[in-house]
Every structure is written in C-alpha cells, then in structure tokens.
Short mmCIF file of C-alpha atoms in Angstrom, two decimals:
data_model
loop_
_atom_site.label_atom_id
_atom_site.label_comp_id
_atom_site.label_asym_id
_atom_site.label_seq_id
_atom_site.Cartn_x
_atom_site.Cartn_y
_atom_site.Cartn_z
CA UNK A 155 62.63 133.57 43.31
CA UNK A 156 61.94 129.80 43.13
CA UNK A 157 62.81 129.39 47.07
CA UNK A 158 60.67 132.62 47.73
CA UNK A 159 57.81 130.59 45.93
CA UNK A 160 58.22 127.53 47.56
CA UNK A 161 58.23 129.12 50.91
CA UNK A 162 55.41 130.49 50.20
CA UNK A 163 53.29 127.53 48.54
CA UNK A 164 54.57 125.91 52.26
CA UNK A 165 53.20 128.66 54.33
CA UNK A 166 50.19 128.39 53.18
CA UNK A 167 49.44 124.97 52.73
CA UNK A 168 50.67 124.98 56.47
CA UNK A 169 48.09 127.60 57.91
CA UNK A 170 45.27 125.90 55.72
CA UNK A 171 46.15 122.46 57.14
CA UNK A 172 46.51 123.87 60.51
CA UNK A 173 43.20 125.54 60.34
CA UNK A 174 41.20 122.87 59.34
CA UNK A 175 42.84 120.56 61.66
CA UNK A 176 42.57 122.86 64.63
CA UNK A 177 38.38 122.63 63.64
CA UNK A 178 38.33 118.80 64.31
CA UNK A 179 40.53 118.78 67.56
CA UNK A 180 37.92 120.94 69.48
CA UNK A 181 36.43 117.95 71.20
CA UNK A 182 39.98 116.25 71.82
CA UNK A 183 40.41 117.33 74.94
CA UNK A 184 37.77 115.40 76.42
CA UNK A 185 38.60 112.39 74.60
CA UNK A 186 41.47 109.64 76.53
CA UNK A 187 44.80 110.67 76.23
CA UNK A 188 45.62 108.38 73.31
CA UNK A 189 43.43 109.61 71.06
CA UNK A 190 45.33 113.25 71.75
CA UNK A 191 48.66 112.02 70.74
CA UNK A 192 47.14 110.62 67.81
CA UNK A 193 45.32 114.21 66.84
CA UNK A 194 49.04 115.93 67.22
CA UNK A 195 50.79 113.40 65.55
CA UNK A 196 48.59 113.21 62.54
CA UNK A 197 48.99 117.26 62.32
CA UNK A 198 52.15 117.04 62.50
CA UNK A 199 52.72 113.85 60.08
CA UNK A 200 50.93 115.93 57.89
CA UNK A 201 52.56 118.83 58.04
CA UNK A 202 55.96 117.56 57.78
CA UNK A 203 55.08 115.81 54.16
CA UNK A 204 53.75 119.14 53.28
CA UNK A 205 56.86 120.78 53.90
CA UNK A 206 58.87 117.90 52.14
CA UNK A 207 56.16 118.66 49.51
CA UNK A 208 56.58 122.43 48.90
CA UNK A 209 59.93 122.95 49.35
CA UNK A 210 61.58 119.71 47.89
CA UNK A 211 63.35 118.36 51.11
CA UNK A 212 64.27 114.82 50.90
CA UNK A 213 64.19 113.16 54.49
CA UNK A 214 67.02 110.39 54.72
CA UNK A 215 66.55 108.68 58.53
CA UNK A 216 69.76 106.28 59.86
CA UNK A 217 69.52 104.65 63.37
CA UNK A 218 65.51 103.63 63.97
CA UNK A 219 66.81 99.98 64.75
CA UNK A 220 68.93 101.90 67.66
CA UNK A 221 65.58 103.83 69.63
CA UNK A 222 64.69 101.21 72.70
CA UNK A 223 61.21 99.79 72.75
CA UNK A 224 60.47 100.62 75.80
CA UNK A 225 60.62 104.41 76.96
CA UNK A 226 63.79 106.96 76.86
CA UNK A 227 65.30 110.27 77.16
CA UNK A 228 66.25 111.25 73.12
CA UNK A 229 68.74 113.80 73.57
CA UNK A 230 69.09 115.93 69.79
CA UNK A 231 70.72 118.93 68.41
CA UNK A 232 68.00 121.95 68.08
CA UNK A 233 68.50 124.39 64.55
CA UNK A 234 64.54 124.76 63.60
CA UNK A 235 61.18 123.87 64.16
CA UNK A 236 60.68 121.37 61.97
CA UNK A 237 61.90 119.34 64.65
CA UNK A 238 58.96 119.24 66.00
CA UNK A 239 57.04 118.43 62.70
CA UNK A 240 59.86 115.32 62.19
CA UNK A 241 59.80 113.07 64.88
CA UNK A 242 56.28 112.79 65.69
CA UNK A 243 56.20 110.45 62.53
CA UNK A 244 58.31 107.90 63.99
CA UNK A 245 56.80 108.11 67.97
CA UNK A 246 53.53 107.37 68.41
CA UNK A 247 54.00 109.44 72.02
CA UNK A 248 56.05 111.67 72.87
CA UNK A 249 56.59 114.59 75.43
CA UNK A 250 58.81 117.58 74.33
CA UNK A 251 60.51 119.60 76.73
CA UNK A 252 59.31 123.44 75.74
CA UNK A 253 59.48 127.08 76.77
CA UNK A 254 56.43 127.43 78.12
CA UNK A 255 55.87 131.01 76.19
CA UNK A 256 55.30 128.34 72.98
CA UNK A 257 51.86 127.88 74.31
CA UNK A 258 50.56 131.11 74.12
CA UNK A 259 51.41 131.23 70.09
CA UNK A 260 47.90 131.38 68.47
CA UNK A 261 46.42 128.22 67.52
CA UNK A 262 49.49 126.03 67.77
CA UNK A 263 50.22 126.88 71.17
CA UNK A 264 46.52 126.19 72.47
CA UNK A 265 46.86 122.55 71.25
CA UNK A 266 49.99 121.96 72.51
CA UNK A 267 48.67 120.31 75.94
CA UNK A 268 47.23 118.03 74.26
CA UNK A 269 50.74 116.13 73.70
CA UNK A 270 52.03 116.34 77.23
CA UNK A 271 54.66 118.41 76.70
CA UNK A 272 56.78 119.64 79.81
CA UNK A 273 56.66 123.73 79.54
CA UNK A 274 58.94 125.17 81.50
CA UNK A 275 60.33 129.11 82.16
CA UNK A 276 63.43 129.41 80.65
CA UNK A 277 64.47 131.86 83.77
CA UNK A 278 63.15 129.91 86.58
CA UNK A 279 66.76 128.14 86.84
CA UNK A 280 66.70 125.33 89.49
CA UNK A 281 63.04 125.66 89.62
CA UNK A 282 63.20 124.71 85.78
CA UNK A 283 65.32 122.18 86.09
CA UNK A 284 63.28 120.39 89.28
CA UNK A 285 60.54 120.44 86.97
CA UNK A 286 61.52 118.59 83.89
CA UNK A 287 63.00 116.37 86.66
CA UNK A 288 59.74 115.60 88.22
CA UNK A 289 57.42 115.94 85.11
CA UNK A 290 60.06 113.87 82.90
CA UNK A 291 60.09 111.26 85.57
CA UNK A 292 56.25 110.92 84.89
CA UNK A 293 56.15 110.56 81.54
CA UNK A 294 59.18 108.14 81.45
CA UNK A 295 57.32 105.77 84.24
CA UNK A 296 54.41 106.00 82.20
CA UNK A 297 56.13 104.17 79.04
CA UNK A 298 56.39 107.93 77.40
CA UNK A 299 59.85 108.71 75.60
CA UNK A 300 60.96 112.25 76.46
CA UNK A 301 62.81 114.70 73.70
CA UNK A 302 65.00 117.70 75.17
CA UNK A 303 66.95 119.87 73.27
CA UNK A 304 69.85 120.06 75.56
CA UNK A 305 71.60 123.55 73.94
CA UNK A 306 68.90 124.89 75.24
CA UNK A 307 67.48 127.38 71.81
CA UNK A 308 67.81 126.80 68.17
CA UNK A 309 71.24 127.10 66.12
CA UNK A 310 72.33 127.43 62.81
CA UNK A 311 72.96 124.88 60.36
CA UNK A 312 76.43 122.78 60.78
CA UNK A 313 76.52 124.53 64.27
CA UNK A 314 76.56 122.55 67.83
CA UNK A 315 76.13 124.76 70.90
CA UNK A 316 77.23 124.16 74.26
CA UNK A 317 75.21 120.70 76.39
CA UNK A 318 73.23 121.20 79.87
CA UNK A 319 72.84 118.18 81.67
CA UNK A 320 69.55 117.64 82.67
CA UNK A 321 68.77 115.19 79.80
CA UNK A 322 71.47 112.65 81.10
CA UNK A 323 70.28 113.89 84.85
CA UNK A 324 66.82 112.69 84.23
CA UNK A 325 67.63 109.58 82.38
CA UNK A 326 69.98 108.38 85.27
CA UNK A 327 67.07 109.46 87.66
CA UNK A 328 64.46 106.94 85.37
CA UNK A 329 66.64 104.29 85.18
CA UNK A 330 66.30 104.57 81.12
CA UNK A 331 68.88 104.47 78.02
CA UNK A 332 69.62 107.83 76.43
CA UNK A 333 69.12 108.06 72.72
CA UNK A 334 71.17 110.72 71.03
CA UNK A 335 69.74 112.39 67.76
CA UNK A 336 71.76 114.45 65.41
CA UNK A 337 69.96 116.43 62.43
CA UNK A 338 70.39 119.13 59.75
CA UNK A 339 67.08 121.27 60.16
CA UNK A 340 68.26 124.49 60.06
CA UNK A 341 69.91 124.42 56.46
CA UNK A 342 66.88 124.16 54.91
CA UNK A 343 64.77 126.10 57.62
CA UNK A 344 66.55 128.57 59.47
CA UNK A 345 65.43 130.95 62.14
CA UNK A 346 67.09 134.09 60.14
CA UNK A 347 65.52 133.51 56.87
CA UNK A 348 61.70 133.34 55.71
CA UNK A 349 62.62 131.24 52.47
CA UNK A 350 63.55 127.64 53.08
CA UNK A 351 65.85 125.84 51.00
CA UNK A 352 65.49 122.08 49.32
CA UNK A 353 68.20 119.08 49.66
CA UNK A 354 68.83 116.49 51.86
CA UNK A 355 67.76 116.13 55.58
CA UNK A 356 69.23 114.13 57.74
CA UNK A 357 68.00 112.63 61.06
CA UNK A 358 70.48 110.42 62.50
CA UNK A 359 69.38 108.06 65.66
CA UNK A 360 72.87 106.78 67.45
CA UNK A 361 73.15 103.58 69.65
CA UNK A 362 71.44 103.84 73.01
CA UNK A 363 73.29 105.09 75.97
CA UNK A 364 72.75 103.27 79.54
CA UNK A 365 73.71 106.78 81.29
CA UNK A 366 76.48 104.72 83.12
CA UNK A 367 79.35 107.45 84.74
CA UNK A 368 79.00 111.08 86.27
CA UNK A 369 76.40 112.97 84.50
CA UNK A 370 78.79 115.25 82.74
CA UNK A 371 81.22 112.71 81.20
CA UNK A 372 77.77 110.98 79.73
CA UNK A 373 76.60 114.66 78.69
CA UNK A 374 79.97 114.94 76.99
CA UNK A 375 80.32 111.94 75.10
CA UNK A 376 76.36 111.81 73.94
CA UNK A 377 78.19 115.45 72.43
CA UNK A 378 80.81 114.13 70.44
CA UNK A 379 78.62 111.51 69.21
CA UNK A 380 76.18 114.06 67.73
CA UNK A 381 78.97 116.55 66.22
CA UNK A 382 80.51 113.99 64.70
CA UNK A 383 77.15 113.38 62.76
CA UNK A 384 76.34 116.58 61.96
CA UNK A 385 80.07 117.20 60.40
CA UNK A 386 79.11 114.54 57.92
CA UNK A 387 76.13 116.11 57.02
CA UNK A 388 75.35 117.96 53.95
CA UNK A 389 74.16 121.22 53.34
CA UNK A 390 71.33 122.27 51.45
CA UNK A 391 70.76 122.10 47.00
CA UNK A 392 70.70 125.82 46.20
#
C-alpha cells in the first residue's frame, strides 16, 4: 500500500511540475541554444528530486572526478527512465541518443528538441546508425558530451543486455574518451510495474576510455567494466 502511495504522490507531483514547466518553456525555442539546455535541465533537476522526494530513493554517485572536461561519448546501462531525469543534474549539456517515436509522447516529447537529442528509427538499420554517426559527430565537435544506451531498450534491474558498437564507433570517429556509466534504475522504477520502490541508487562513472583497439574489443571491455558494477549493486528497501 505504502509503495502504491508513494507512486502515486510521484505521479502527480510529476505531471503538476511538468505542466507548469511546459507553460514557461513556450518562448524557449526562440531563445539561444543555451538557455534551452538550461530549461530541460532545470525540469529535469527538478523532477529527479521529486522522485527522490516521493518515493524515498537515496542517490549515491561514484566516479564524477573520472567524466573528461572537455566533451565525450558516456556509454551506460539502460533499465528506466529515470535515466533521463539523473544525469541532466550533473551535465550542463547533453545530447541523448533516442527513438525518435519519444517525441511524439504528449508534452514531454514536444520539448524534447529543445536538448538536441539525436532521434533516430529504431528500424532504419545502417541508415540509423549513419545518423548518430553524423549527428553525434556534431555535437561532440561542438564541446557537447553524447549519452547512448548501447543495449539498445530498457532492462530489468541487476540485468545487462547484449552491447552494439556504435558508441565506441563514434567516439573513435571524434577523436574523444569514452566514459562508461553503470546504474541501478530499474529496481526502484521498472518498466513492468506502476509502483516504484525506495533504497539506494547507484550511478557509477568509470575511468575514461581513449577508444584505443578494434571497436569491438573496446565495446567489450567498456562491458565488463559496467557488469562488474552493477553486480555490486544493491537492490531496492522493500
């Protein structure tokens, strides 16, 4: 019952928030592009102490000394959408790599341009993959870190699905370090259950990668590095 109530005190302090903030980004889209990032990471800042809030989650970070000061590819584990919520507090810009249905979700969606994010079509294949090639390159030469979620869709918590390479493929193409990111998400918000649970979530940042070696060896060990987090990671309180 508790978790059914605090799921519930989230949801809608979420869609409140999200209404009112939607209200005062109307005129960001004609304002510069910095002033953008700012309106999406304050909504999602926001939102992600709101959820911390409501439901009792605890965030515990490890590894900011180890994300490069200049711009990189962050490669990280995918279990739920808080994901997204998460790490805008800790970059100032950043450009996700999507599906591009995402933007047609009400509200949410429509603002989503606003943070450069790289939408692609999941079943475009190579087309896809030229894309976030191109478009990744962009952002990257324009000092803006890029976040893929190289399993490609959400799993469950303590789970690790199998790596594509285009993260490691577009850092080598940059010329910039690779940061892997290993998290917990999904035991306290899980794409199979409504109610969220509280405890402990982790987000741990791992030592920068120069992307030296064939793209799959890097792809491979970036891997290991991130399931050997995520072993050590516990589950949720209740």
């Amino acid at each position: 019952m508790l978790r059914a109530l605090r799921s519930m005190l989230f949801y809608a302090s979420f869609t409140l928030w999200t209404l009112i903030w939607a209200l005062l980004l109307l005129p960001f889209p004609l304002l510069p592009q910095s002033w953008r990032y700012w309106g999406c990471g304050t909504w999602a800042r926001v939102a992600s102490y709101l959820f911390s809030w409501s439901i009792g989650v605890r965030y515990r970070v490890q590894g900011l000394e180890n994300i490069p000061a200049g711009p990189c590819v962050i490669l990280s584990n995918h279990q739920s959408s808080l994901e997204t919520l998460l790490l805008w507090r800790y970059f100032p810009r950043l450009s996700f790599v999507l599906k591009a249905e995402l933007l047609r979700f009400p509200i949410i969606g429509w603002y989503l341009p606003l943070g450069q994010p790289i939408a692609i079509n999941r079943q475009a294949g190579r087309q896809a993959l030229k894309q976030v090639l191109e478009e990744g390159e962009k952002r990257l030469r324009a000092g803006i870190p890029v976040l893929i979620f190289p399993e490609g869709t959400r799993q469950g918590c303590g789970e690790l699905g199998a790596f594509h390479q285009t993260g490691v493929a577009l850092a080598q193409r940059a010329g910039v370090p690779i940061t892997p990111l290993a998290l917990n998400s999904g035991c306290f918000w899980s794409r199979h259950d409504w109610r969220m649970r509280s405890g402990e979530l982790h987000l741990h940042f791992g030592p920068a990668d120069n992307g030296e070696g064939r793209s799959n060896q890097v792809t491979d060990r970036l891997r290991e590095w991130i399931a050997a987090e995520i072993r050590q990671m516990p589950a949720h309180d209740d």
